[in-house]
């Protein structure tokens, strides 16, 4: 509440009246920016942004260096998160020119492989909060941040992977149309990556994108349903084809179906969940994507990777059981045609 009041005061009041109080207010806001409670960090960050917007960068000479230092804090992810939020809001207060000046350095640092995990984590966090502050102005940077995000998804450190996943989900949420053009091709590749962590994260982000496109929620529980039970609707089926086109939709669902037979348990579970939520009817969908699916299977069977060959073999075994269901649907449809 105190941070919120301070932010409002500095955005509504003449700056010369409040200038004398800066030395006593800034330390308190810095402390609350690193608070363990996320809501406190968010409000404090917005307060700093409002103060910088109202009084200009010259009144906060030490603030940006302090934020950049805390962004790479080795102490805790809470400090890095607070600094990332604060820096995003402060840059938002300074304007688009400051964004264009800082983003190249942030992107190049996030892509580096020779930096400590906590440093990479801090810079990847900027991709979570910057898009919220600069929604439209941030669009040109989406294509540039996808590569460091995907690389971070395979990082050995769990907290870096979690941060990268949140950044990817933020891009999907805010820029669904751009995500289809820029992020989806990379996710399609990620479904067949050698690293199972990238396959797992690709399935998760692909699911988020499909949920966004189709208007369904991925939060429903599918654990108690049988393997071929589906929760997708005809509306979601149509929405996905409209957004992706038939060819890309077939590639995405074929890769997702193969993920159900992945060698890694977490990938299998994630792929099965997404499949159940977005697919309306498994036998019918398999019949529609079968040519694309077999093309992917042949490519994996001819691969040098043992895991890819194993996934392809498992998928073929799974298809054997589904083949009878596909034929049964064909027979029913033929019978209906004959009756008509």
mmCIF file of C-alpha atoms in Angstrom:
data_model
loop_
_atom_site.group_PDB
_atom_site.id
_atom_site.type_symbol
_atom_site.label_atom_id
_atom_site.label_comp_id
_atom_site.label_asym_id
_atom_site.label_seq_id
_atom_site.Cartn_x
_atom_site.Cartn_y
_atom_site.Cartn_z
ATOM 1 C CA UNK A 1 0.000 0.000 0.000
ATOM 2 C CA UNK A 2 2.839 2.379 0.840
ATOM 3 C CA UNK A 3 4.560 1.695 -2.503
ATOM 4 C CA UNK A 4 1.293 2.247 -4.360
ATOM 5 C CA UNK A 5 0.687 5.584 -2.618
ATOM 6 C CA UNK A 6 4.246 6.734 -3.342
ATOM 7 C CA UNK A 7 3.907 5.829 -7.014
ATOM 8 C CA UNK A 8 0.633 7.753 -7.280
ATOM 9 C CA UNK A 9 2.097 10.780 -5.505
ATOM 10 C CA UNK A 10 5.029 11.019 -7.896
ATOM 11 C CA UNK A 11 2.816 10.592 -10.959
ATOM 12 C CA UNK A 12 0.288 13.238 -9.866
ATOM 13 C CA UNK A 13 2.308 15.843 -7.948
ATOM 14 C CA UNK A 14 4.768 18.483 -9.107
ATOM 15 C CA UNK A 15 8.233 16.914 -9.042
ATOM 16 C CA UNK A 16 9.910 19.866 -7.301
ATOM 17 C CA UNK A 17 7.652 19.370 -4.260
ATOM 18 C CA UNK A 18 8.701 15.747 -3.817
ATOM 19 C CA UNK A 19 12.373 15.956 -4.838
ATOM 20 C CA UNK A 20 13.606 16.479 -1.231
ATOM 21 C CA UNK A 21 12.054 13.162 -0.175
ATOM 22 C CA UNK A 22 13.806 10.980 -2.759
ATOM 23 C CA UNK A 23 16.816 10.070 -0.575
ATOM 24 C CA UNK A 24 14.516 8.609 2.101
ATOM 25 C CA UNK A 25 11.984 6.975 -0.247
ATOM 26 C CA UNK A 26 14.311 5.171 -2.688
ATOM 27 C CA UNK A 27 15.940 2.862 -0.089
ATOM 28 C CA UNK A 28 12.523 1.683 1.094
ATOM 29 C CA UNK A 29 11.339 0.995 -2.474
ATOM 30 C CA UNK A 30 14.550 -0.918 -3.212
ATOM 31 C CA UNK A 31 13.882 -3.103 -0.191
ATOM 32 C CA UNK A 32 10.258 -3.759 -1.126
ATOM 33 C CA UNK A 33 11.311 -4.492 -4.726
ATOM 34 C CA UNK A 34 13.173 -7.528 -3.353
ATOM 35 C CA UNK A 35 10.284 -8.632 -1.125
ATOM 36 C CA UNK A 36 9.433 -12.371 -1.134
ATOM 37 C CA UNK A 37 5.772 -11.572 -1.925
ATOM 38 C CA UNK A 38 5.268 -11.218 -5.734
ATOM 39 C CA UNK A 39 2.498 -8.619 -5.363
ATOM 40 C CA UNK A 40 4.770 -6.360 -3.315
ATOM 41 C CA UNK A 41 7.507 -6.605 -5.966
ATOM 42 C CA UNK A 42 5.037 -5.774 -8.749
ATOM 43 C CA UNK A 43 3.614 -2.702 -7.016
ATOM 44 C CA UNK A 44 7.075 -1.475 -6.032
ATOM 45 C CA UNK A 45 8.298 -1.866 -9.603
ATOM 46 C CA UNK A 46 5.356 0.133 -10.941
ATOM 47 C CA UNK A 47 6.002 2.827 -8.323
ATOM 48 C CA UNK A 48 9.616 3.180 -9.447
ATOM 49 C CA UNK A 49 8.463 3.372 -13.061
ATOM 50 C CA UNK A 50 5.976 6.128 -12.201
ATOM 51 C CA UNK A 51 8.625 8.081 -10.298
ATOM 52 C CA UNK A 52 11.127 7.886 -13.155
ATOM 53 C CA UNK A 53 8.436 8.843 -15.638
ATOM 54 C CA UNK A 54 7.514 11.883 -13.591
ATOM 55 C CA UNK A 55 10.977 13.102 -12.608
ATOM 56 C CA UNK A 56 13.320 11.914 -15.353
ATOM 57 C CA UNK A 57 16.430 9.707 -15.373
ATOM 58 C CA UNK A 58 18.716 12.441 -14.021
ATOM 59 C CA UNK A 59 17.060 12.194 -10.609
ATOM 60 C CA UNK A 60 17.866 8.466 -10.372
ATOM 61 C CA UNK A 61 21.505 8.202 -11.419
ATOM 62 C CA UNK A 62 22.252 5.247 -9.157
ATOM 63 C CA UNK A 63 19.007 3.338 -9.783
ATOM 64 C CA UNK A 64 19.759 1.713 -13.153
ATOM 65 C CA UNK A 65 23.242 0.478 -12.129
ATOM 66 C CA UNK A 66 21.762 -0.963 -8.928
ATOM 67 C CA UNK A 67 19.003 -2.735 -10.867
ATOM 68 C CA UNK A 68 21.524 -4.202 -13.340
ATOM 69 C CA UNK A 69 23.599 -5.469 -10.413
ATOM 70 C CA UNK A 70 20.618 -7.071 -8.681
ATOM 71 C CA UNK A 71 19.499 -8.599 -11.997
ATOM 72 C CA UNK A 72 22.457 -10.964 -11.757
ATOM 73 C CA UNK A 73 22.263 -11.491 -7.990
ATOM 74 C CA UNK A 74 23.584 -14.844 -6.872
ATOM 75 C CA UNK A 75 21.657 -14.582 -3.608
ATOM 76 C CA UNK A 76 18.179 -15.647 -4.781
ATOM 77 C CA UNK A 77 15.813 -15.762 -7.747
ATOM 78 C CA UNK A 78 13.499 -13.409 -5.810
ATOM 79 C CA UNK A 79 16.108 -10.632 -6.033
ATOM 80 C CA UNK A 80 16.577 -11.279 -9.764
ATOM 81 C CA UNK A 81 12.826 -11.289 -10.361
ATOM 82 C CA UNK A 82 12.320 -8.032 -8.476
ATOM 83 C CA UNK A 83 15.192 -6.396 -10.340
ATOM 84 C CA UNK A 84 13.825 -7.592 -13.702
ATOM 85 C CA UNK A 85 10.387 -6.181 -12.899
ATOM 86 C CA UNK A 86 11.833 -2.934 -11.590
ATOM 87 C CA UNK A 87 14.172 -2.507 -14.568
ATOM 88 C CA UNK A 88 11.327 -3.181 -17.016
ATOM 89 C CA UNK A 89 9.090 -0.581 -15.377
ATOM 90 C CA UNK A 90 11.908 1.968 -15.129
ATOM 91 C CA UNK A 91 12.758 1.497 -18.810
ATOM 92 C CA UNK A 92 9.047 1.865 -19.506
ATOM 93 C CA UNK A 93 9.116 5.184 -17.661
ATOM 94 C CA UNK A 94 12.111 6.351 -19.700
ATOM 95 C CA UNK A 95 10.477 5.498 -23.035
ATOM 96 C CA UNK A 96 10.939 3.429 -26.182
ATOM 97 C CA UNK A 97 14.369 4.859 -26.990
ATOM 98 C CA UNK A 98 15.757 3.386 -23.773
ATOM 99 C CA UNK A 99 14.202 0.029 -24.702
ATOM 100 C CA UNK A 100 15.960 0.045 -28.082
ATOM 101 C CA UNK A 101 19.219 0.979 -26.391
ATOM 102 C CA UNK A 102 19.132 -1.802 -23.767
ATOM 103 C CA UNK A 103 17.568 -4.743 -25.645
ATOM 104 C CA UNK A 104 20.578 -5.616 -27.873
ATOM 105 C CA UNK A 105 22.774 -5.982 -24.777
ATOM 106 C CA UNK A 106 20.116 -8.000 -22.925
ATOM 107 C CA UNK A 107 19.591 -10.368 -25.882
ATOM 108 C CA UNK A 108 23.310 -10.879 -26.560
ATOM 109 C CA UNK A 109 23.987 -11.620 -22.881
ATOM 110 C CA UNK A 110 21.061 -14.073 -22.657
ATOM 111 C CA UNK A 111 22.470 -15.978 -25.672
ATOM 112 C CA UNK A 112 25.945 -16.417 -24.200
ATOM 113 C CA UNK A 113 27.030 -19.865 -23.077
ATOM 114 C CA UNK A 114 30.009 -18.719 -21.001
ATOM 115 C CA UNK A 115 28.084 -16.983 -18.224
ATOM 116 C CA UNK A 116 26.988 -18.229 -14.803
ATOM 117 C CA UNK A 117 23.479 -19.737 -14.559
ATOM 118 C CA UNK A 118 22.208 -16.995 -12.238
ATOM 119 C CA UNK A 119 23.335 -14.355 -14.733
ATOM 120 C CA UNK A 120 21.527 -16.087 -17.598
ATOM 121 C CA UNK A 121 18.463 -16.506 -15.390
ATOM 122 C CA UNK A 122 18.315 -12.778 -14.638
ATOM 123 C CA UNK A 123 18.560 -11.748 -18.273
ATOM 124 C CA UNK A 124 15.980 -14.332 -19.405
ATOM 125 C CA UNK A 125 13.628 -12.872 -16.763
ATOM 126 C CA UNK A 126 13.647 -9.623 -18.735
ATOM 127 C CA UNK A 127 11.775 -11.482 -21.485
ATOM 128 C CA UNK A 128 8.974 -12.142 -18.994
ATOM 129 C CA UNK A 129 8.415 -8.562 -17.846
ATOM 130 C CA UNK A 130 9.488 -6.372 -20.772
ATOM 131 C CA UNK A 131 6.636 -7.548 -23.055
ATOM 132 C CA UNK A 132 4.086 -6.548 -20.404
ATOM 133 C CA UNK A 133 5.453 -2.994 -20.225
ATOM 134 C CA UNK A 134 6.096 -2.579 -23.979
ATOM 135 C CA UNK A 135 3.421 -4.704 -25.634
ATOM 136 C CA UNK A 136 3.429 -3.303 -29.178
ATOM 137 C CA UNK A 137 6.919 -1.771 -29.091
ATOM 138 C CA UNK A 138 8.386 -5.117 -28.014
ATOM 139 C CA UNK A 139 7.047 -6.982 -31.082
ATOM 140 C CA UNK A 140 10.226 -6.500 -33.226
ATOM 141 C CA UNK A 141 12.254 -8.340 -30.581
ATOM 142 C CA UNK A 142 10.121 -11.490 -30.443
ATOM 143 C CA UNK A 143 12.029 -13.234 -33.216
ATOM 144 C CA UNK A 144 15.348 -12.340 -31.574
ATOM 145 C CA UNK A 145 14.526 -13.684 -28.116
ATOM 146 C CA UNK A 146 13.132 -17.055 -29.232
ATOM 147 C CA UNK A 147 16.574 -18.584 -29.757
ATOM 148 C CA UNK A 148 17.947 -17.732 -26.272
ATOM 149 C CA UNK A 149 14.659 -18.873 -24.708
ATOM 150 C CA UNK A 150 14.801 -22.266 -26.450
ATOM 151 C CA UNK A 151 18.460 -22.711 -25.540
ATOM 152 C CA UNK A 152 17.665 -21.914 -21.909
ATOM 153 C CA UNK A 153 14.918 -24.563 -21.958
ATOM 154 C CA UNK A 154 17.682 -27.179 -22.166
ATOM 155 C CA UNK A 155 19.843 -25.650 -19.432
ATOM 156 C CA UNK A 156 21.179 -27.973 -16.746
ATOM 157 C CA UNK A 157 19.792 -25.731 -14.002
ATOM 158 C CA UNK A 158 16.121 -26.187 -13.238
ATOM 159 C CA UNK A 159 15.507 -22.557 -12.263
ATOM 160 C CA UNK A 160 16.872 -21.365 -15.629
ATOM 161 C CA UNK A 161 14.579 -23.811 -17.458
ATOM 162 C CA UNK A 162 11.589 -22.649 -15.397
ATOM 163 C CA UNK A 163 12.323 -19.007 -16.185
ATOM 164 C CA UNK A 164 12.689 -19.759 -19.906
ATOM 165 C CA UNK A 165 9.391 -21.640 -19.911
ATOM 166 C CA UNK A 166 7.637 -18.685 -18.253
ATOM 167 C CA UNK A 167 9.145 -16.370 -20.854
ATOM 168 C CA UNK A 168 7.908 -18.614 -23.665
ATOM 169 C CA UNK A 169 4.444 -18.778 -22.121
ATOM 170 C CA UNK A 170 4.377 -14.975 -21.828
ATOM 171 C CA UNK A 171 5.182 -14.663 -25.554
ATOM 172 C CA UNK A 172 2.415 -17.146 -26.406
ATOM 173 C CA UNK A 173 -0.078 -15.287 -24.209
ATOM 174 C CA UNK A 174 0.660 -11.784 -25.475
ATOM 175 C CA UNK A 175 1.623 -12.453 -29.069
ATOM 176 C CA UNK A 176 -0.366 -15.470 -30.255
ATOM 177 C CA UNK A 177 -0.322 -14.416 -33.930
ATOM 178 C CA UNK A 178 3.399 -13.641 -33.924
ATOM 179 C CA UNK A 179 4.050 -16.840 -31.976
ATOM 180 C CA UNK A 180 2.482 -18.865 -34.798
ATOM 181 C CA UNK A 181 4.847 -17.342 -37.346
ATOM 182 C CA UNK A 182 8.009 -17.188 -35.231
ATOM 183 C CA UNK A 183 7.741 -19.603 -32.334
ATOM 184 C CA UNK A 184 5.779 -22.496 -33.842
ATOM 185 C CA UNK A 185 8.438 -23.542 -36.413
ATOM 186 C CA UNK A 186 11.016 -23.736 -33.621
ATOM 187 C CA UNK A 187 8.637 -25.751 -31.437
ATOM 188 C CA UNK A 188 8.061 -28.190 -34.310
ATOM 189 C CA UNK A 189 11.827 -28.771 -34.430
ATOM 190 C CA UNK A 190 11.935 -28.962 -30.646
ATOM 191 C CA UNK A 191 9.518 -31.911 -30.630
ATOM 192 C CA UNK A 192 12.296 -34.022 -32.210
ATOM 193 C CA UNK A 193 15.303 -32.535 -30.441
ATOM 194 C CA UNK A 194 17.960 -34.870 -29.041
ATOM 195 C CA UNK A 195 17.571 -33.301 -25.597
ATOM 196 C CA UNK A 196 14.474 -34.588 -23.829
ATOM 197 C CA UNK A 197 14.155 -31.369 -21.830
ATOM 198 C CA UNK A 198 13.725 -29.369 -25.041
ATOM 199 C CA UNK A 199 11.165 -31.918 -26.268
ATOM 200 C CA UNK A 200 9.303 -31.612 -22.964
ATOM 201 C CA UNK A 201 9.307 -27.805 -22.969
ATOM 202 C CA UNK A 202 8.348 -27.729 -26.656
ATOM 203 C CA UNK A 203 5.309 -29.882 -25.921
ATOM 204 C CA UNK A 204 4.316 -27.597 -23.036
ATOM 205 C CA UNK A 205 4.666 -24.400 -25.081
ATOM 206 C CA UNK A 206 2.977 -26.001 -28.069
ATOM 207 C CA UNK A 207 0.093 -26.950 -25.799
ATOM 208 C CA UNK A 208 -0.167 -23.367 -24.497
ATOM 209 C CA UNK A 209 -0.255 -22.075 -28.066
ATOM 210 C CA UNK A 210 -2.917 -24.584 -29.149
ATOM 211 C CA UNK A 211 -5.024 -23.798 -26.071
ATOM 212 C CA UNK A 212 -4.766 -20.109 -26.910
ATOM 213 C CA UNK A 213 -5.765 -20.655 -30.535
ATOM 214 C CA UNK A 214 -8.610 -23.057 -29.850
ATOM 215 C CA UNK A 215 -10.035 -21.299 -26.809
ATOM 216 C CA UNK A 216 -9.868 -24.368 -24.542
ATOM 217 C CA UNK A 217 -8.167 -24.577 -21.173
ATOM 218 C CA UNK A 218 -5.236 -26.869 -20.533
ATOM 219 C CA UNK A 219 -5.860 -26.862 -16.777
ATOM 220 C CA UNK A 220 -8.469 -29.606 -16.902
ATOM 221 C CA UNK A 221 -7.458 -32.966 -15.470
ATOM 222 C CA UNK A 222 -7.053 -35.796 -17.956
ATOM 223 C CA UNK A 223 -5.319 -38.275 -15.662
ATOM 224 C CA UNK A 224 -8.416 -40.350 -14.950
ATOM 225 C CA UNK A 225 -9.452 -40.583 -18.606
ATOM 226 C CA UNK A 226 -8.487 -43.533 -20.785
ATOM 227 C CA UNK A 227 -5.742 -43.014 -23.352
ATOM 228 C CA UNK A 228 -8.074 -42.326 -26.269
ATOM 229 C CA UNK A 229 -10.647 -40.164 -24.464
ATOM 230 C CA UNK A 230 -10.778 -36.667 -25.911
ATOM 231 C CA UNK A 231 -11.981 -33.324 -24.590
ATOM 232 C CA UNK A 232 -11.569 -31.163 -27.695
ATOM 233 C CA UNK A 233 -14.576 -29.636 -29.404
ATOM 234 C CA UNK A 234 -15.531 -29.135 -33.037
ATOM 235 C CA UNK A 235 -15.045 -25.406 -32.520
ATOM 236 C CA UNK A 236 -11.474 -25.944 -31.306
ATOM 237 C CA UNK A 237 -10.851 -28.344 -34.201
ATOM 238 C CA UNK A 238 -11.967 -25.698 -36.702
ATOM 239 C CA UNK A 239 -10.093 -22.869 -34.949
ATOM 240 C CA UNK A 240 -6.770 -24.746 -35.064
ATOM 241 C CA UNK A 241 -7.105 -25.541 -38.780
ATOM 242 C CA UNK A 242 -8.082 -21.935 -39.531
ATOM 243 C CA UNK A 243 -5.133 -20.511 -37.593
ATOM 244 C CA UNK A 244 -2.440 -22.971 -38.678
ATOM 245 C CA UNK A 245 -3.624 -24.245 -42.037
ATOM 246 C CA UNK A 246 -4.157 -27.934 -42.776
ATOM 247 C CA UNK A 247 -0.512 -28.813 -43.539
ATOM 248 C CA UNK A 248 0.992 -27.222 -40.439
ATOM 249 C CA UNK A 249 -1.828 -28.510 -38.252
ATOM 250 C CA UNK A 250 -1.089 -32.027 -39.524
ATOM 251 C CA UNK A 251 2.632 -31.659 -38.796
ATOM 252 C CA UNK A 252 1.990 -30.320 -35.304
ATOM 253 C CA UNK A 253 -0.493 -33.045 -34.363
ATOM 254 C CA UNK A 254 1.677 -35.758 -35.920
ATOM 255 C CA UNK A 255 4.640 -34.618 -33.835
ATOM 256 C CA UNK A 256 2.418 -34.440 -30.780
ATOM 257 C CA UNK A 257 1.136 -37.969 -31.397
ATOM 258 C CA UNK A 258 4.707 -39.254 -31.621
ATOM 259 C CA UNK A 259 5.425 -37.481 -28.354
ATOM 260 C CA UNK A 260 2.910 -39.824 -26.727
ATOM 261 C CA UNK A 261 5.445 -42.614 -27.359
ATOM 262 C CA UNK A 262 8.556 -40.690 -26.307
ATOM 263 C CA UNK A 263 11.297 -42.488 -24.389
ATOM 264 C CA UNK A 264 11.059 -39.871 -21.610
ATOM 265 C CA UNK A 265 8.078 -40.303 -19.276
ATOM 266 C CA UNK A 266 7.546 -36.577 -18.717
ATOM 267 C CA UNK A 267 7.386 -35.951 -22.470
ATOM 268 C CA UNK A 268 4.870 -38.786 -22.921
ATOM 269 C CA UNK A 269 2.627 -37.479 -20.150
ATOM 270 C CA UNK A 270 2.741 -33.879 -21.412
ATOM 271 C CA UNK A 271 2.057 -34.891 -25.033
ATOM 272 C CA UNK A 272 -0.833 -37.146 -24.033
ATOM 273 C CA UNK A 273 -2.408 -34.365 -21.964
ATOM 274 C CA UNK A 274 -2.205 -31.811 -24.791
ATOM 275 C CA UNK A 275 -3.530 -34.371 -27.293
ATOM 276 C CA UNK A 276 -6.556 -35.184 -25.143
ATOM 277 C CA UNK A 277 -7.386 -31.514 -24.590
ATOM 278 C CA UNK A 278 -7.140 -30.249 -28.177
ATOM 279 C CA UNK A 279 -8.146 -33.296 -30.249
ATOM 280 C CA UNK A 280 -11.836 -33.995 -30.770
ATOM 281 C CA UNK A 281 -11.695 -37.598 -31.968
ATOM 282 C CA UNK A 282 -8.475 -39.643 -31.980
ATOM 283 C CA UNK A 283 -9.337 -42.193 -34.738
ATOM 284 C CA UNK A 284 -10.683 -39.510 -37.077
ATOM 285 C CA UNK A 285 -7.709 -37.206 -36.440
ATOM 286 C CA UNK A 286 -5.249 -40.052 -37.047
ATOM 287 C CA UNK A 287 -6.903 -40.780 -40.365
ATOM 288 C CA UNK A 288 -6.519 -37.124 -41.346
ATOM 289 C CA UNK A 289 -2.843 -36.811 -40.331
ATOM 290 C CA UNK A 290 -1.741 -40.338 -41.350
ATOM 291 C CA UNK A 291 0.267 -39.362 -44.489
ATOM 292 C CA UNK A 292 2.151 -36.675 -42.552
ATOM 293 C CA UNK A 293 2.630 -38.998 -39.579
ATOM 294 C CA UNK A 294 4.119 -41.767 -41.736
ATOM 295 C CA UNK A 295 6.490 -39.285 -43.377
ATOM 296 C CA UNK A 296 7.780 -38.267 -39.929
ATOM 297 C CA UNK A 297 7.977 -41.889 -38.831
ATOM 298 C CA UNK A 298 10.078 -42.884 -41.851
ATOM 299 C CA UNK A 299 12.433 -39.990 -41.176
ATOM 300 C CA UNK A 300 12.867 -41.064 -37.550
ATOM 301 C CA UNK A 301 13.313 -44.744 -38.464
ATOM 302 C CA UNK A 302 16.169 -43.740 -40.789
ATOM 303 C CA UNK A 303 17.751 -41.471 -38.135
ATOM 304 C CA UNK A 304 21.146 -42.088 -36.531
ATOM 305 C CA UNK A 305 19.556 -41.347 -33.157
ATOM 306 C CA UNK A 306 18.594 -44.447 -31.184
ATOM 307 C CA UNK A 307 15.937 -42.504 -29.270
ATOM 308 C CA UNK A 308 14.257 -41.310 -32.471
ATOM 309 C CA UNK A 309 14.184 -44.848 -33.884
ATOM 310 C CA UNK A 310 12.739 -46.121 -30.617
ATOM 311 C CA UNK A 311 10.025 -43.434 -30.562
ATOM 312 C CA UNK A 312 9.118 -44.257 -34.180
ATOM 313 C CA UNK A 313 8.896 -47.975 -33.383
ATOM 314 C CA UNK A 314 6.709 -47.324 -30.341
ATOM 315 C CA UNK A 315 4.463 -45.049 -32.385
ATOM 316 C CA UNK A 316 4.047 -47.742 -35.048
ATOM 317 C CA UNK A 317 3.052 -50.182 -32.332
ATOM 318 C CA UNK A 318 0.540 -47.667 -31.022
ATOM 319 C CA UNK A 319 -0.830 -47.121 -34.523
ATOM 320 C CA UNK A 320 -1.391 -50.850 -34.929
ATOM 321 C CA UNK A 321 -4.034 -50.716 -32.189
ATOM 322 C CA UNK A 322 -5.555 -47.551 -33.632
ATOM 323 C CA UNK A 323 -5.683 -48.991 -37.163
ATOM 324 C CA UNK A 324 -8.723 -51.132 -36.382
ATOM 325 C CA UNK A 325 -10.566 -48.097 -35.014
ATOM 326 C CA UNK A 326 -9.794 -46.116 -38.184
ATOM 327 C CA UNK A 327 -11.106 -48.945 -40.355
ATOM 328 C CA UNK A 328 -14.188 -49.225 -38.154
ATOM 329 C CA UNK A 329 -14.955 -45.544 -38.740
ATOM 330 C CA UNK A 330 -14.498 -46.026 -42.493
ATOM 331 C CA UNK A 331 -16.909 -48.971 -42.452
ATOM 332 C CA UNK A 332 -19.513 -46.956 -40.531
ATOM 333 C CA UNK A 333 -19.201 -44.019 -42.907
ATOM 334 C CA UNK A 334 -19.501 -46.326 -45.930
ATOM 335 C CA UNK A 335 -22.601 -47.906 -44.414
ATOM 336 C CA UNK A 336 -24.148 -44.451 -43.877
ATOM 337 C CA UNK A 337 -23.412 -43.514 -47.498
ATOM 338 C CA UNK A 338 -25.063 -46.719 -48.688
ATOM 339 C CA UNK A 339 -28.135 -46.066 -46.547
ATOM 340 C CA UNK A 340 -28.488 -42.549 -47.978
#
